[in-house]
Amino acid sequence: MNERETLKINGKGHLELGGADCVELAEKFGTPLYLFDEAYIRKMMRVYRDTLEKQYGGNGLVLYASKAFSCKAIYRIADEENIGVDVVSGGELYTALQAGFPAEKIYMHGNNKLDYEIGEALDAGIGCIVADAYSEIDKIDAESAKRGICQKILLRINPGVEAHTHAFVQTATTDSKFGFSVADGTAEAVTAYAMKKNNVRLEGYHCHIGSQIFEKESFVIAVEKCMDFAADMREKLGFELKTLNLGGGYGVWYTDEDRKIPAEGYAEYIEALLEKVKEKAKEKEMRLPYLLIEPGRSIVGEAGVTLYTVGRIKDIPGVKKYVAIDGGMFDNPRYALYESKYTPVLANRAAEEPTEIVTIAGKCCESGDIIAANVALPKAETGDILAVLSTGAYNYSMAMNYNRNMIPPCVLVSQGQAEYIVLPQSYADLTRNDVIPARLKKKTK
Ligand code: LLP
């Protein structure tokens, strides 16, 4: 295994994350277990924040896209690092508020925000709602009027950029459920519409082209298209762009097929965007907009490792060797959803060279319940601790209770210390909301 920013192999040949021995953590907290390295998360937040500060005079805000990993502790870290967050549901909003996150630094997204979610956002006094439909603008306007406020909004526009990533995580192609299309004139029409509302204040635009994207070019083209569109709206409608939100989407390392970008290297993405914003503003004689970026995966992804215990091993001679673990698609559905690739290592034998090709299978009753297909490992034995790297983003946040498996707890590691930030579920948690109607109650004889 190559050592990496968050990971080391210690003198015992064990994998270490953020200075803590993963084998000891597995013993202490049990498996499956999600681990997060706090130092890396903070470092990533600072890289983005400091880049905006230094290269753009702080005329903007980093929003952590909390869908990547949402729990109370992560909102505390974001708050301590002086950044904002984006939320996409009442549940994320509630979690952020419960953690004491300042409402004015919360932005809310979603292609189908429910009426009660809009109400909750307005009641909380969140900074901005990113609107994605005409009727949503009507709703925000009406509810704001009832409350005697004027809500800041951005419009989610679709600039029509095809980024190189999995189709399911592309969001700015013509056929997308997100955003008002620039190409077909909808984005212009809705700008005119929103400008006329009394209780919403249109601040500008938002675009997010997709996720797990490495090419700077795609992001830069999106900036160009948004700025051209904004200049056009000033010309046609007299609309002055105040705020531009460029979304997130920066790729992370999962396997050696991916580029490995050191934490500081992510500054280059932001610098490329800022350069284009400045160039376009000059060309079009526009004021520099307040700039928002929304990285999620790149903040928490490489900070995370999931630990499992190796269970049954099934060798089908000439076909495949399955190494089964005590987790699966219920804690990481990304292979099942996107055929995502991961790098597993044996945490208790991290210094050993791989000797065979195996497939890591979960424990769910489903053939597609795979964590990593055809990966190289030393000969795994029942009882080994298997670590899957780069699982900090979209693993816990997409976990489920399929087959009534319990969602693993999350532990935050900081300078060798480890603490729960999400407690383990119990069987009682699984049945907590189950109700047996009286007519189905077991009859006592
Ligand atoms: N902003 C908006 C409006 C988004 O929709 C997203 C991600 C982000 C920011 C953050 O993007 P990031 O920096 O994390 O790439 N479940 C999928 C990823 C879905 C991403 C959804 N939107 C996965 O596991 O790959």
XYZ file of N, CA, C and O in Angstrom, residues 296-390:
380
model
N -18.049 19.080 -1.662
C -18.500 18.111 -0.662
C -17.516 16.960 -0.598
O -16.741 16.812 0.345
N -17.495 16.183 -1.679
C -16.651 14.979 -1.743
C -15.189 15.276 -1.411
O -14.554 14.528 -0.667
N -14.653 16.360 -1.991
C -13.213 16.602 -1.815
C -12.877 17.006 -0.378
O -11.725 16.919 0.035
N -13.861 17.443 0.405
C -13.585 17.798 1.805
C -13.551 16.555 2.692
O -12.659 16.399 3.518
N -14.507 15.666 2.493
C -14.592 14.520 3.416
C -14.166 13.169 2.822
O -13.887 12.229 3.565
N -14.127 13.091 1.484
C -13.915 11.786 0.838
C -12.658 11.066 1.298
O -12.711 9.956 1.833
N -11.516 11.716 1.081
C -10.247 11.044 1.407
C -9.976 11.034 2.903
O -9.041 10.366 3.361
N -10.792 11.752 3.661
C -10.644 11.744 5.128
C -11.209 10.465 5.733
O -10.972 10.178 6.901
N -11.960 9.707 4.936
C -12.692 8.573 5.501
C -12.129 7.208 5.131
O -11.572 7.017 4.042
N -12.250 6.296 6.056
C -11.895 4.886 5.837
C -12.993 4.064 6.496
O -13.480 4.433 7.572
N -13.408 2.979 5.867
C -14.356 2.077 6.533
C -13.627 0.797 6.911
O -12.878 0.237 6.093
N -13.819 0.362 8.148
C -13.191 -0.881 8.610
C -14.227 -1.994 8.682
O -15.361 -1.773 9.141
N -13.816 -3.164 8.239
C -14.674 -4.350 8.275
C -13.871 -5.513 8.852
O -12.641 -5.476 8.880
N -14.572 -6.581 9.229
C -13.887 -7.823 9.583
C -14.158 -8.838 8.483
O -15.308 -8.971 8.020
N -13.109 -9.512 8.062
C -13.266 -10.527 7.021
C -13.988 -11.741 7.627
O -13.656 -12.193 8.727
N -15.009 -12.224 6.923
C -15.774 -13.389 7.378
C -15.508 -14.580 6.481
O -14.362 -14.997 6.285
N -16.566 -15.083 5.849
C -16.426 -16.289 5.001
C -15.665 -15.968 3.722
O -15.794 -14.867 3.174
N -14.923 -16.959 3.282
C -14.174 -16.802 2.033
C -14.608 -17.921 1.101
O -14.604 -19.095 1.488
N -15.057 -17.546 -0.090
C -15.531 -18.556 -1.041
C -14.652 -18.542 -2.277
O -14.626 -17.542 -3.012
N -13.941 -19.631 -2.478
C -13.050 -19.735 -3.626
C -13.729 -20.603 -4.679
O -14.042 -21.759 -4.408
N -14.000 -20.050 -5.841
C -14.581 -20.852 -6.929
C -13.446 -21.062 -7.928
O -13.136 -20.154 -8.702
N -12.785 -22.235 -7.885
C -11.559 -22.415 -8.675
C -11.759 -22.057 -10.148
O -12.761 -22.432 -10.751
N -10.834 -21.282 -10.666
C -10.888 -20.875 -12.068
C -11.909 -19.785 -12.332
O -12.051 -19.322 -13.466
N -12.647 -19.389 -11.341
C -13.679 -18.360 -11.564
C -13.401 -17.109 -10.726
O -13.078 -16.048 -11.264
N -13.489 -17.226 -9.432
C -13.373 -16.035 -8.597
C -13.227 -16.423 -7.136
O -13.681 -17.488 -6.711
N -12.603 -15.549 -6.388
C -12.554 -15.746 -4.943
C -13.290 -14.570 -4.285
O -12.932 -13.412 -4.514
N -14.325 -14.929 -3.535
C -15.073 -13.896 -2.822
C -14.601 -13.819 -1.382
O -14.540 -14.848 -0.692
N -14.290 -12.617 -0.947
C -13.963 -12.381 0.463
C -15.128 -11.583 1.034
O -15.378 -10.448 0.622
N -15.866 -12.214 1.945
C -17.053 -11.527 2.474
C -16.710 -10.771 3.757
O -15.880 -11.215 4.554
N -17.349 -9.641 3.926
C -17.104 -8.782 5.090
C -18.409 -8.556 5.847
O -19.499 -8.854 5.331
N -18.301 -7.984 7.038
C -19.486 -7.788 7.877
C -20.274 -6.526 7.519
O -21.180 -6.126 8.246
N -19.918 -5.871 6.418
C -20.687 -4.720 5.924
C -21.234 -5.046 4.558
O -21.508 -6.195 4.243
N -21.342 -4.016 3.709
C -21.833 -4.242 2.351
C -22.552 -3.020 1.826
O -22.308 -1.895 2.278
N -23.469 -3.273 0.890
C -24.145 -2.140 0.238
C -24.957 -1.306 1.221
O -25.285 -0.169 0.925
N -25.245 -1.831 2.403
C -26.012 -1.031 3.360
C -25.155 0.074 3.974
O -25.680 1.085 4.426
N -23.824 -0.093 3.979
C -22.978 1.014 4.446
C -22.265 1.705 3.294
O -21.761 2.809 3.439
N -22.220 1.057 2.129
C -21.593 1.669 0.951
C -22.273 1.161 -0.316
O -21.852 0.164 -0.895
N -23.322 1.848 -0.769
C -24.045 1.371 -1.958
C -23.442 1.854 -3.278
O -24.049 1.709 -4.324
N -22.222 2.400 -3.253
C -21.721 3.084 -4.447
C -21.315 2.131 -5.567
O -21.403 2.483 -6.732
N -20.882 0.908 -5.243
C -20.604 -0.042 -6.328
C -21.938 -0.444 -6.961
O -22.082 -0.466 -8.191
N -22.919 -0.725 -6.119
C -24.225 -1.150 -6.631
C -24.868 -0.058 -7.494
O -25.509 -0.346 -8.499
N -24.633 1.202 -7.120
C -25.248 2.301 -7.861
C -24.461 2.719 -9.101
O -25.034 3.006 -10.144
N -23.153 2.835 -8.933
C -22.337 3.434 -10.014
C -21.172 2.560 -10.461
O -20.307 3.022 -11.206
N -21.092 1.333 -9.938
C -19.904 0.489 -10.158
C -18.634 1.237 -9.754
O -17.603 1.170 -10.433
N -18.717 1.968 -8.685
C -17.564 2.740 -8.201
C -16.441 1.806 -7.774
O -16.697 0.710 -7.292
N -15.223 2.273 -7.978
C -14.062 1.453 -7.601
C -13.478 1.938 -6.290
O -13.494 3.135 -6.011
N -12.948 0.996 -5.525
C -12.331 1.320 -4.238
C -11.030 0.558 -4.062
O -10.801 -0.454 -4.732
N -10.230 1.033 -3.117
C -8.988 0.352 -2.768
C -9.115 -0.242 -1.369
O -9.150 0.498 -0.391
N -9.210 -1.570 -1.282
C -9.208 -2.194 0.044
C -7.783 -2.601 0.436
O -6.982 -2.951 -0.424
N -7.489 -2.531 1.729
C -6.206 -3.040 2.237
C -6.482 -3.815 3.520
O -7.477 -3.550 4.196
N -5.586 -4.753 3.840
C -5.740 -5.437 5.122
C -5.088 -4.558 6.184
O -3.867 -4.367 6.170
N -5.896 -4.016 7.085
C -5.378 -3.034 8.045
C -4.385 -3.670 9.014
O -3.475 -2.994 9.494
N -4.548 -4.958 9.313
C -3.649 -5.609 10.279
C -2.403 -6.175 9.611
O -1.496 -6.645 10.278
N -2.367 -6.135 8.264
C -1.189 -6.643 7.542
C -0.872 -5.689 6.389
O -0.603 -6.099 5.264
N -0.880 -4.389 6.731
C -0.830 -3.359 5.685
C 0.493 -3.323 4.936
O 0.561 -2.796 3.818
N 1.548 -3.857 5.536
C 2.846 -3.798 4.862
C 3.056 -4.966 3.886
O 4.010 -4.969 3.114
N 2.152 -5.953 3.930
C 2.337 -7.126 3.052
C 1.965 -6.815 1.600
O 1.057 -6.041 1.336
N 2.692 -7.474 0.708
C 2.414 -7.288 -0.723
C 1.169 -8.086 -1.114
O 0.941 -9.175 -0.581
N 0.407 -7.603 -2.057
C -0.745 -8.376 -2.543
C -0.280 -9.647 -3.241
O 0.768 -9.640 -3.896
N -1.044 -10.711 -3.074
C -0.668 -11.968 -3.723
C -1.794 -12.545 -4.556
O -1.612 -13.502 -5.294
N -2.986 -12.015 -4.389
C -4.094 -12.590 -5.165
C -5.157 -11.544 -5.498
O -5.204 -10.473 -4.905
N -5.998 -11.915 -6.466
C -7.072 -11.026 -6.901
C -8.377 -11.577 -6.329
O -8.703 -12.752 -6.540
N -9.073 -10.740 -5.606
C -10.325 -11.190 -4.983
C -11.429 -10.158 -5.201
O -11.170 -9.029 -5.624
N -12.649 -10.580 -4.891
C -13.771 -9.643 -4.931
C -14.324 -9.527 -3.514
O -14.579 -10.540 -2.864
N -14.451 -8.287 -3.049
C -14.953 -8.057 -1.689
C -16.478 -7.990 -1.752
O -17.038 -7.111 -2.420
N -17.114 -8.946 -1.090
C -18.578 -9.013 -1.137
C -19.156 -8.639 0.215
O -18.558 -8.912 1.265
N -20.340 -8.017 0.173
C -21.026 -7.672 1.410
C -21.853 -8.843 1.907
O -21.776 -9.957 1.367
N -22.657 -8.612 2.950
C -23.452 -9.683 3.565
C -24.935 -9.604 3.213
O -25.749 -10.339 3.773
N -25.287 -8.713 2.292
C -26.703 -8.587 1.927
C -27.127 -9.694 0.963
O -26.312 -10.230 0.217
N -28.409 -9.984 0.964
C -28.939 -11.034 0.094
C -29.156 -10.485 -1.301
O -30.294 -10.228 -1.716
N -28.065 -10.252 -1.979
C -28.135 -9.651 -3.302
C -26.777 -9.841 -3.970
O -25.748 -9.473 -3.386
N -26.762 -10.401 -5.178
C -25.478 -10.663 -5.848
C -24.711 -9.376 -6.128
O -23.484 -9.367 -6.170
N -25.456 -8.300 -6.364
C -24.798 -7.021 -6.659
C -24.214 -6.345 -5.435
O -23.672 -5.242 -5.537
N -24.305 -6.990 -4.304
C -23.768 -6.400 -3.068
C -22.269 -6.626 -3.005
O -21.777 -7.548 -2.362
N -21.560 -5.781 -3.723
C -20.100 -5.867 -3.849
C -19.534 -4.534 -3.368
O -20.140 -3.481 -3.576
N -18.382 -4.581 -2.737
C -17.714 -3.335 -2.341
C -16.571 -3.023 -3.305
O -16.337 -1.867 -3.657
N -15.867 -4.054 -3.747
C -14.784 -3.851 -4.718
C -14.586 -5.152 -5.489
O -14.427 -6.209 -4.880
N -14.625 -5.047 -6.815
C -14.494 -6.249 -7.651
C -13.064 -6.374 -8.159
O -12.456 -5.378 -8.570
N -12.539 -7.604 -8.130
C -11.218 -7.899 -8.699
C -10.126 -6.954 -8.218
O -9.558 -6.194 -8.982
N -9.870 -7.022 -6.935
C -8.836 -6.169 -6.352
C -7.705 -7.038 -5.790
O -7.920 -8.188 -5.402
N -6.512 -6.465 -5.747
C -5.339 -7.201 -5.278
C -5.211 -7.090 -3.760
O -5.289 -5.994 -3.206
N -5.010 -8.227 -3.102
C -4.853 -8.255 -1.634
C -3.869 -9.354 -1.265
O -3.744 -10.342 -1.996
N -3.213 -9.221 -0.115
C -2.510 -10.397 0.429
C -3.582 -11.456 0.743
O -4.759 -11.104 0.881
N -3.202 -12.701 0.872
C -4.201 -13.757 1.097
C -4.989 -13.480 2.387
O -4.451 -13.586 3.486
N -6.255 -13.078 2.219
C -7.050 -12.675 3.384
C -7.523 -13.892 4.161
O -7.842 -14.927 3.576
N -7.541 -13.759 5.480
C -8.029 -14.835 6.350
C -9.217 -14.306 7.142
O -9.267 -13.106 7.465
N -10.101 -15.214 7.502
C -11.220 -14.843 8.359
C -10.662 -14.176 9.624
O -9.706 -14.683 10.213
N -11.233 -13.034 9.967
C -10.761 -12.321 11.161
C -9.838 -11.157 10.848
O -9.628 -10.290 11.688
N -9.299 -11.114 9.620
C -8.494 -9.946 9.244
C -9.376 -8.696 9.259
O -10.597 -8.777 9.034
N -8.729 -7.549 9.465
C -9.461 -6.273 9.409
C -9.225 -5.667 8.030
O -8.078 -5.415 7.645
N -10.300 -5.486 7.312
C -10.196 -4.922 5.968
C -10.564 -3.444 6.024
O -11.611 -3.081 6.566
N -9.685 -2.615 5.474
C -9.973 -1.176 5.419
C -10.260 -0.801 3.970
O -9.512 -1.187 3.070
N -11.344 -0.104 3.735
C -11.621 0.408 2.394
C -11.376 1.917 2.448
O -11.911 2.614 3.321
N -10.510 2.390 1.550
C -10.025 3.774 1.626
C -10.943 4.740 0.875
O -11.675 4.350 -0.036
N -10.850 6.007 1.254
C -11.607 7.083 0.586
C -13.116 6.852 0.634
O -13.804 6.965 -0.382
